[in-house]
Short mmCIF file of C-alpha atoms and ligand atoms in Angstrom, two decimals:
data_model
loop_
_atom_site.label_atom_id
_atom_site.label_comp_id
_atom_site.label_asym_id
_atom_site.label_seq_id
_atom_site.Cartn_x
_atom_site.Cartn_y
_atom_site.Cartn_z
CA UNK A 28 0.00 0.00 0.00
CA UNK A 29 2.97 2.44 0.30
CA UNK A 30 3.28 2.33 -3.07
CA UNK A 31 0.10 3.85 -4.14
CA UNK A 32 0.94 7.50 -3.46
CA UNK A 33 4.21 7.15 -5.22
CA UNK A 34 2.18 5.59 -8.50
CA UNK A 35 -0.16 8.63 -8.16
CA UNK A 36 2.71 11.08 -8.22
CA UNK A 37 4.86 9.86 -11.07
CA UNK A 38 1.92 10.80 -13.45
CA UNK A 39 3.00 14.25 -14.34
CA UNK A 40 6.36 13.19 -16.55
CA UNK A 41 4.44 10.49 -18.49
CA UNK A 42 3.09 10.17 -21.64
CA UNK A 43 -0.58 9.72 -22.78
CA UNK A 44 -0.60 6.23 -23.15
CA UNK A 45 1.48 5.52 -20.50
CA UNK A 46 -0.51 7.55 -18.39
CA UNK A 47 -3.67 5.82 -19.04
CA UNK A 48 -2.08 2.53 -18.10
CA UNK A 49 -0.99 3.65 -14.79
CA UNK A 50 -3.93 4.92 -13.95
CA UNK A 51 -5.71 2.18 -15.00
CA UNK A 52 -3.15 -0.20 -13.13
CA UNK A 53 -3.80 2.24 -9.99
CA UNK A 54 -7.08 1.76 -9.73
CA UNK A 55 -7.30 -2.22 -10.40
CA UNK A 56 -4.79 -2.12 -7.28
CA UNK A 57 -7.07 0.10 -5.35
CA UNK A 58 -10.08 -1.08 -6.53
CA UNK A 59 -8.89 -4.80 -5.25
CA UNK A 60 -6.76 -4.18 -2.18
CA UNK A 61 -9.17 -1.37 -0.58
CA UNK A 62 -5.62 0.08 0.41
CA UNK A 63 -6.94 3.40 1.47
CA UNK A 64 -7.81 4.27 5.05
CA UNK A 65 -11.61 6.09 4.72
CA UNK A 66 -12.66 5.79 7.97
CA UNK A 67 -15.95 4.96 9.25
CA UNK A 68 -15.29 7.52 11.94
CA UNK A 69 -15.29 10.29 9.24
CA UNK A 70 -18.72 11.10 7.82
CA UNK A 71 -18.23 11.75 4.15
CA UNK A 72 -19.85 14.77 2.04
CA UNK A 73 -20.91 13.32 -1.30
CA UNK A 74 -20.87 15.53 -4.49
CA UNK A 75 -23.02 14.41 -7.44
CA UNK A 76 -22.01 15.89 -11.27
CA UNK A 77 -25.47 15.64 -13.42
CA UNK A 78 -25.00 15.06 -16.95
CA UNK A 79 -27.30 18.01 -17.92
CA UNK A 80 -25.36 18.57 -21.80
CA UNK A 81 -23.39 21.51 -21.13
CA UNK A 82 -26.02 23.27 -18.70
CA UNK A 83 -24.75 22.76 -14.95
CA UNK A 84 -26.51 20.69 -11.94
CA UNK A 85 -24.30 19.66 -9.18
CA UNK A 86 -25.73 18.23 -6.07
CA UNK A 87 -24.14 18.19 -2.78
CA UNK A 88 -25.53 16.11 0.40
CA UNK A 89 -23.79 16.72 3.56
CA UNK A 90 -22.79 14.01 6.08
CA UNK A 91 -25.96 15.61 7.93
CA UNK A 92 -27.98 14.43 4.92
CA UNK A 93 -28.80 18.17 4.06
CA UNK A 94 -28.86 18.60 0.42
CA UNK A 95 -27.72 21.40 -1.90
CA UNK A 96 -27.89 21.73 -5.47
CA UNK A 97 -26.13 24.30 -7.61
CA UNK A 98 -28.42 24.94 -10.93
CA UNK A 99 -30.97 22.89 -12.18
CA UNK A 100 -30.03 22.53 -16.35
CA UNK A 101 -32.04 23.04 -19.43
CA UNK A 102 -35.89 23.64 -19.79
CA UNK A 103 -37.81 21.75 -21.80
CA UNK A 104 -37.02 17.89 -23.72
CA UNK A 105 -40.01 16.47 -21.12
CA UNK A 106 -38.22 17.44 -18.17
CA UNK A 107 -35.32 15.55 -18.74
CA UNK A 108 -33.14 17.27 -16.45
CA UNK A 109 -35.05 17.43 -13.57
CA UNK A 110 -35.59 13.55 -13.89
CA UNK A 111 -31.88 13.55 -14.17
CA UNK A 112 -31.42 15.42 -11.14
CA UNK A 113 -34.15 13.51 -9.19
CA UNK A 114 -32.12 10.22 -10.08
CA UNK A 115 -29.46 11.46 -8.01
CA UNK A 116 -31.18 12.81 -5.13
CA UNK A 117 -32.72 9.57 -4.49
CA UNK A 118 -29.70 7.76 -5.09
CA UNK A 119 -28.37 9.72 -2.50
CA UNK A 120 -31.64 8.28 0.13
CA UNK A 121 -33.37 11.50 0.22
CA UNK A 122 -37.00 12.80 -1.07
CA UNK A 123 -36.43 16.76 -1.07
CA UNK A 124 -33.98 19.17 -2.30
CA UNK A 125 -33.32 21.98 1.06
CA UNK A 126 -30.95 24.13 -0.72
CA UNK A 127 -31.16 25.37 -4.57
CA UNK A 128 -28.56 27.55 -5.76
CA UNK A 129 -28.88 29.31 -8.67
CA UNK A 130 -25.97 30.76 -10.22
CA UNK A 131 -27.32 33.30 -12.66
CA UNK A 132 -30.44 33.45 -14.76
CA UNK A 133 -29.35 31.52 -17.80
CA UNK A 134 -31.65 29.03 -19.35
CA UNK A 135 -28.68 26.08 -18.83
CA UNK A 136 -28.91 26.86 -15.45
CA UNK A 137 -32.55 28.18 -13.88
CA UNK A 138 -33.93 26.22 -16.65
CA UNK A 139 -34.83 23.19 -15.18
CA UNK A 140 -36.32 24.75 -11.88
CA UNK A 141 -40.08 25.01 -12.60
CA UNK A 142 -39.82 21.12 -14.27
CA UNK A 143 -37.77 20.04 -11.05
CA UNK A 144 -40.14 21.43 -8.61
CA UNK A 145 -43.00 19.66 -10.20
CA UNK A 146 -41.50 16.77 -8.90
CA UNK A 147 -39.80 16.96 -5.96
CA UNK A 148 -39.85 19.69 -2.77
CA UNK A 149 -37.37 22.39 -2.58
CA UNK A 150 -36.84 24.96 0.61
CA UNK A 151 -35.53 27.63 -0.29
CA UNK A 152 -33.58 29.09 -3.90
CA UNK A 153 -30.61 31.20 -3.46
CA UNK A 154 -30.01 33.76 -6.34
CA UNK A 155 -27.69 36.53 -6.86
CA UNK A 156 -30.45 39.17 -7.17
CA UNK A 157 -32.80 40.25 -10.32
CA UNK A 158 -31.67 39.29 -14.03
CA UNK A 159 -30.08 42.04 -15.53
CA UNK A 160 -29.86 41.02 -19.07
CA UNK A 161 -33.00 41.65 -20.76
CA UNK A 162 -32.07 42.03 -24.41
CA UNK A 163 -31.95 37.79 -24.37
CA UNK A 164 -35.26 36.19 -25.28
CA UNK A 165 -34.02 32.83 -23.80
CA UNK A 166 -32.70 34.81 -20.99
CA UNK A 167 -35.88 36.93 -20.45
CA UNK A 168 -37.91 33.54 -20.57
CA UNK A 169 -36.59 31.65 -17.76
CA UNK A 170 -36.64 34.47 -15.52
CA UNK A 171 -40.19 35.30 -16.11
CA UNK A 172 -40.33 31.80 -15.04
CA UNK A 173 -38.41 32.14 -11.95
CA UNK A 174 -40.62 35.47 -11.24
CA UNK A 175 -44.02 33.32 -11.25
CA UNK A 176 -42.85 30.65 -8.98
CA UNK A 177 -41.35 33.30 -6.67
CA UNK A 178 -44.77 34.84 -6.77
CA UNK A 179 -46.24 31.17 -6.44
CA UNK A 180 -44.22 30.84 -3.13
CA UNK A 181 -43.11 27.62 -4.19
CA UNK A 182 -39.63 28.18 -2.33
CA UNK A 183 -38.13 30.52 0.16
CA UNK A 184 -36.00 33.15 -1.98
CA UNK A 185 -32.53 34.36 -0.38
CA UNK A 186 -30.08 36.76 -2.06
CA UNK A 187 -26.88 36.93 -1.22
CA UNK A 188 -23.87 38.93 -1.67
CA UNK A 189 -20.03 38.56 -1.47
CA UNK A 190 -18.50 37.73 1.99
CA UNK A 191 -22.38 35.95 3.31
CA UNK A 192 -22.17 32.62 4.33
CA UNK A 193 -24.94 30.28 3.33
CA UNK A 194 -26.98 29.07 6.37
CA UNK A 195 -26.45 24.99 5.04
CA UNK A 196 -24.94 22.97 8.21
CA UNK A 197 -22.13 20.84 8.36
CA UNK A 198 -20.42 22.85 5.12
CA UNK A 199 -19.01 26.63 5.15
CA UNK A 200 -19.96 28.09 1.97
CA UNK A 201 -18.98 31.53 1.61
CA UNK A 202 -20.04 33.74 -1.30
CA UNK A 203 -17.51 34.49 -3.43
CA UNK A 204 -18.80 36.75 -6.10
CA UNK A 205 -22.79 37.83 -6.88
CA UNK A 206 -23.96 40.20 -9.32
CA UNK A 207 -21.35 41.02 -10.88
CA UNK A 208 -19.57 41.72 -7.20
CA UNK A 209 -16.86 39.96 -5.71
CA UNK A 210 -15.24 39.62 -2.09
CA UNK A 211 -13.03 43.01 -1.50
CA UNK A 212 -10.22 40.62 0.69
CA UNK A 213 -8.52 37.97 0.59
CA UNK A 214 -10.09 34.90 2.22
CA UNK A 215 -8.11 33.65 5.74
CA UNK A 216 -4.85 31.73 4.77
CA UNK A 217 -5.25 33.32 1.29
CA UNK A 218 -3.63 36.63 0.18
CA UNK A 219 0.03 36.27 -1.58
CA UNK A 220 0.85 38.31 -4.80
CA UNK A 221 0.23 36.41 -7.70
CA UNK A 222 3.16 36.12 -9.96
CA UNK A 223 1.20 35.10 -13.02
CA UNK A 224 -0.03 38.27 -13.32
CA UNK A 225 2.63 40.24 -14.35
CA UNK A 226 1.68 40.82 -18.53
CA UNK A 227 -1.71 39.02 -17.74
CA UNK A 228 -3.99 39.41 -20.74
CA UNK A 229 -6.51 42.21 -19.87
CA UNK A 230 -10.27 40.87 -20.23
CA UNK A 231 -13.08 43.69 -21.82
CA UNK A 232 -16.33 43.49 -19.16
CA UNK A 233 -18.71 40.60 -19.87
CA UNK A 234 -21.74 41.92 -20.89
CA UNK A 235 -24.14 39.18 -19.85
CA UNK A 236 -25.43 37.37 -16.84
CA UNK A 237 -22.57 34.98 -16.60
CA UNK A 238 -20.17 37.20 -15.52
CA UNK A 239 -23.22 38.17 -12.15
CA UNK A 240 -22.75 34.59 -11.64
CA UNK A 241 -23.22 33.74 -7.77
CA UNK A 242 -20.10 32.17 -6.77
CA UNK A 243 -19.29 30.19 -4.00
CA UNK A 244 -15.86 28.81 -2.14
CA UNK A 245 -17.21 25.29 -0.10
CA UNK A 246 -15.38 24.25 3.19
CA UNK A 247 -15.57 20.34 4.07
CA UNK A 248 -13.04 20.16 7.07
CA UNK A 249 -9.25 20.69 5.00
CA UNK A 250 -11.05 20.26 1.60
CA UNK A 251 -11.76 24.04 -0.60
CA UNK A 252 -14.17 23.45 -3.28
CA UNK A 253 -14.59 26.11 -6.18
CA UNK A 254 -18.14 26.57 -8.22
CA UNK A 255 -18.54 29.72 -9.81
CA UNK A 256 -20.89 28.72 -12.30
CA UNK A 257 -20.01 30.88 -15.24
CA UNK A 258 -17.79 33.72 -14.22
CA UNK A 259 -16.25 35.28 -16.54
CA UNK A 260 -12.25 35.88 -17.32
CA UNK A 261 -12.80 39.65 -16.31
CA UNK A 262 -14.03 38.87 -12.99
CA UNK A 263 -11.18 36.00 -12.21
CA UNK A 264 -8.97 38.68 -13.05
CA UNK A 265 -10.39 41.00 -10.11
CA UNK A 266 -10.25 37.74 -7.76
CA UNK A 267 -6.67 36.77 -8.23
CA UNK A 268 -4.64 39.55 -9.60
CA UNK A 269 -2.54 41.52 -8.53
CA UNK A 270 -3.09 39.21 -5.05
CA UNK A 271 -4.61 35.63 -4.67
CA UNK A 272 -8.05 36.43 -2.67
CA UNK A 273 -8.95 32.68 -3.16
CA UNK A 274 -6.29 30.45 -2.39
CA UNK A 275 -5.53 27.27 -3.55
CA UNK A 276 -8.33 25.19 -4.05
CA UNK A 277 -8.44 20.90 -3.70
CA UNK A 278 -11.52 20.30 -6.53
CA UNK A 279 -12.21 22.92 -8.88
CA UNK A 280 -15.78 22.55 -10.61
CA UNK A 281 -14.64 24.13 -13.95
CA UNK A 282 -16.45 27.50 -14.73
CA UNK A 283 -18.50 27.79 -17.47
CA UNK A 284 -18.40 24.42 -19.10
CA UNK A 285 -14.83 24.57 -19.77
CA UNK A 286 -15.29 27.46 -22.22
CA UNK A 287 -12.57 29.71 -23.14
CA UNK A 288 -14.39 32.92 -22.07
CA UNK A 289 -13.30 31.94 -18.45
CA UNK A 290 -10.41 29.81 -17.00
CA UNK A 291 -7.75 32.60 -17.35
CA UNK A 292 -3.90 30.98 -17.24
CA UNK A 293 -3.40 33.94 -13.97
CA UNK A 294 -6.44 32.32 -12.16
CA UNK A 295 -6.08 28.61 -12.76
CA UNK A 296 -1.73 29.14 -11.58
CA UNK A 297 -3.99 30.68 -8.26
CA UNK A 298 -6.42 28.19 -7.22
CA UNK A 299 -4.17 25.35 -8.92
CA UNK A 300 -6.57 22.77 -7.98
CA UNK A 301 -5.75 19.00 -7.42
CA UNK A 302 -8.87 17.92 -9.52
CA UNK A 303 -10.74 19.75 -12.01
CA UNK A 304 -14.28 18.57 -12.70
CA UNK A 305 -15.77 19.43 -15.82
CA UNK A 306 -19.53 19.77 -16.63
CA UNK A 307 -19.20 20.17 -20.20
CA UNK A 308 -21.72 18.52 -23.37
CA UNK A 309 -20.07 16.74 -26.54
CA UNK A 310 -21.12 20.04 -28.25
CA UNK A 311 -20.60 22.61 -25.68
CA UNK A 312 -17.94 23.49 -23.40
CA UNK A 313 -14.55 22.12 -23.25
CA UNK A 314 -12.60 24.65 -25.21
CA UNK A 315 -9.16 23.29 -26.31
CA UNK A 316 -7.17 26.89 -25.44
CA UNK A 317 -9.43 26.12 -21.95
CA UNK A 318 -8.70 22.62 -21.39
CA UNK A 319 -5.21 23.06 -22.37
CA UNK A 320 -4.58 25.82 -19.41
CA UNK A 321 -6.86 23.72 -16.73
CA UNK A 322 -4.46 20.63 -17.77
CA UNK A 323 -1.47 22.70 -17.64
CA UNK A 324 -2.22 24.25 -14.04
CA UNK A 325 0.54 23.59 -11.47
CA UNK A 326 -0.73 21.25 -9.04
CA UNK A 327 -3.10 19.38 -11.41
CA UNK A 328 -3.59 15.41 -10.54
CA UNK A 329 -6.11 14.83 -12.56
CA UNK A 330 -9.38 16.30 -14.93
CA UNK A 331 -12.40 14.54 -15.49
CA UNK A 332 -14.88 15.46 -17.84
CA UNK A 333 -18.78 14.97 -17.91
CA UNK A 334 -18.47 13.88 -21.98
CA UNK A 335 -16.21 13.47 -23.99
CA UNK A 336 -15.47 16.79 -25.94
CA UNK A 337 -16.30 16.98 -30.14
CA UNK A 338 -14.36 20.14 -30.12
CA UNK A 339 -11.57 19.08 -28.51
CA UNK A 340 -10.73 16.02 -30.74
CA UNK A 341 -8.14 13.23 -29.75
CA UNK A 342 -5.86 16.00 -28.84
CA UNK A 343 -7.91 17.76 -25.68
CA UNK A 344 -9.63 15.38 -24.14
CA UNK A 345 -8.81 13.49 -21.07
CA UNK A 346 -8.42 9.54 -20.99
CA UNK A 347 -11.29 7.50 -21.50
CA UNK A 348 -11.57 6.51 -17.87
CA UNK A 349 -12.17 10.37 -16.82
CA UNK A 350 -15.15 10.92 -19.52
CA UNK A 351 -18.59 10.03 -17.97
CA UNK A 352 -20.18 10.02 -21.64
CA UNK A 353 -18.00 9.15 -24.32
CA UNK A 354 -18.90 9.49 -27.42
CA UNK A 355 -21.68 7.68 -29.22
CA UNK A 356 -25.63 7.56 -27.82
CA UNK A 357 -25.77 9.77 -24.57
CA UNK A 358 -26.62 7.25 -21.34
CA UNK A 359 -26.75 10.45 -18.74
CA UNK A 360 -24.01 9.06 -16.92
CA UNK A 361 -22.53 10.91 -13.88
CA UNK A 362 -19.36 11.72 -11.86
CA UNK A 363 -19.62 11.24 -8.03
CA UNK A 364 -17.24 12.85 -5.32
CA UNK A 365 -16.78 11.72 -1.64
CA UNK A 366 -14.78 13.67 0.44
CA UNK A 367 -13.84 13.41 3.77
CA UNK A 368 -12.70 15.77 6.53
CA UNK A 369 -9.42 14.77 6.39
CA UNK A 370 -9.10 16.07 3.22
CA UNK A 371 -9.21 12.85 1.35
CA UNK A 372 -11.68 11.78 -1.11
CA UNK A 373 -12.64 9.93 -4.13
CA UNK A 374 -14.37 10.28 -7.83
CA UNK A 375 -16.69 7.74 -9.17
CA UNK A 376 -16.98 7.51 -12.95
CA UNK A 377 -20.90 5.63 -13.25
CA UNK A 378 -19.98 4.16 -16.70
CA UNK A 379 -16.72 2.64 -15.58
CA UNK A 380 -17.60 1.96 -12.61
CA UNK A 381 -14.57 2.66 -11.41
CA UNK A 382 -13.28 4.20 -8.23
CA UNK A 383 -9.97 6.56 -7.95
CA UNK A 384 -8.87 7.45 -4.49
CA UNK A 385 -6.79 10.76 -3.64
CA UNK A 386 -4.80 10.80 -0.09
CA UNK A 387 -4.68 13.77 2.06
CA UNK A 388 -2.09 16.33 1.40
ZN1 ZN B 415 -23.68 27.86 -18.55
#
């Protein structure tokens, strides 16, 4: 079993194929040996990636069994989303949703929410305040939508800005950036200049929802979590440059599908995350210029990818074992994290089947 962590480590000077070996050697010997220590003692927090194509719906349950889910995916196609999302939640033993958090008020994202509270309870929605782009029919139509089931009382409605911490027990989620805000300071333990961006490309203002997106920094005992849905490269820029607010970060949920209008090279050197987790479609999302600079980031162990990317070719795409949905007819498979307070956890790929375990740092 000592040998594990060194197997894990050697990864960065291999090749592709050699790569994919390993790995796939690493987890036959983890999958059959049960090497790692994840203690009963430690109550896990579970993270579940919904294959939404290219909209975003990620659902955390806490070891208190209180559940959070960060956007609900597309309208529409007879509610498949919400059925997706549904799947998970009872997979995960529980009948209601307490927590919905939506990022910003585009339809891959709010779209699902009337369709997914048809079918299953939600307490209360967390938004970043009133849509402000209202030149976008699609836009405009979802947050009517949202409007009438506010109006319906259907939820509670918070809004939050940058610096609140979400009231959802045994996580600390603190808001990161909201309506087109973000935190003036730099978290605790966070704070040194970062080097990366000294002749930084300098981003023109998005001028959509994404970059209002309500984003949020997770705390599961040592583990730092990143979602911030679909910020935009401007706004990274104000969180990491000339000083790292954020910190480095253990799992990174990629913003915005992996698309090059976000994941600046000066904010993915700052968070440098261990994993990346990408909720990209075959069609949307997954950028090569993107994937090359999440792949590229210092402390990266590993990516994994929701499907398999059609833009990114044979080139910029990860190894078959880190795609949930390859390509070929879509089966809606999904990625599942456990973590544990120790700062250990795990990713699930539902096709595979397959298990790969990451030690504490
Ligand atoms: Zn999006």
């Amino acid at each position: 079993m000592f040998r594990i962590p060194l197997l894990l480590r050697a990864r960065r000077a291999e090749s592709g194929i050699g790569r994919a070996f390993r790995t796939f050697l690493t987890m036959a010997l983890l999958s059959s040996t049960g090497a790692w220590s994840s203690p009963a003692s430690q109550k896990a927090l579970r993270i579940f990636f919904v294959d939404v194509e290219g909209g975003q719906a990620t659902l955390f349950v806490t070891p208190e069994r209180h559940s959070l889910l960060i956007d609900t995916g597309w309208p529409g196609n007879d509610g498949r989303d919400a059925d997706r999302i549904v799947a998970v939640v009872k997979k995960a033993g529980l009948s209601k949703i307490d927590d919905v958090l939506i990022t910003h008020f585009h339809n891959d994202h709010v779209g699902g929410l009337p369709q997914l509270i048809g079918r299953i309870p939600v307490g209360t929605v967390i938004d970043h305040g009133d849509n402000r782009e209202s030149t976008d029919a699609p836009t405009v139509q979802v947050w009517q939508a949202y409007q009438q089931l506010v109006a319906a009382k259907k939820f509670k409605r918070l809004t939050v800005k940058p610096g609140d911490s979400l009231p959802i027990p045994g996580i600390e989620t603190t808001v990161i950036s909201s309506d087109g805000a973000v935190i003036d300071h730099a978290l605790r333990g966070a704070g040194r200049e970062n080097a990366s961006c000294k002749n930084a490309e300098q981003y023109p203002p998005d001028q959509t929802e994404n970059l209002r997106s309500l984003g949020t920094l997770i705390t599961f005992g040592k583990l730092r979590i990143l979602d911030l849905g679909d910020l935009t490269r401007d706004k990274e820029m104000e969180l990491v440059c000339p000083i790292n607010k954020l910190g480095a970060i253990d799992i990174y949920i990629v913003s915005h599908h992996g698309w090059y209008q976000s994941n600046s090279p000066a904010f993915l050197n700052a968070i440098a995350p261990r994993v990346a987790i990408m909720d990209n479609g075959a069609k949307k999302g997954g950028t090569p210029s993107a994937w090359d600079i999440i792949e590229k980031s210092p402390r990266l162990e590993n990516l994994w990818q929701l499907h398999f990317s059609e833009e990114g070719g044979a080139a910029h795409n990860v190894a078959p074992e880190f795609v949930a949905n390859p390509e070929g007819p879509d089966a809606a498979n999904y990625l599942e994290l456990t973590a544990w307070p120790d700062g250990s956890f795990e990713v699930f790929n539902s096709r595979t089947q397959n298990t790969k375990h990451y030690p504490a740092h």
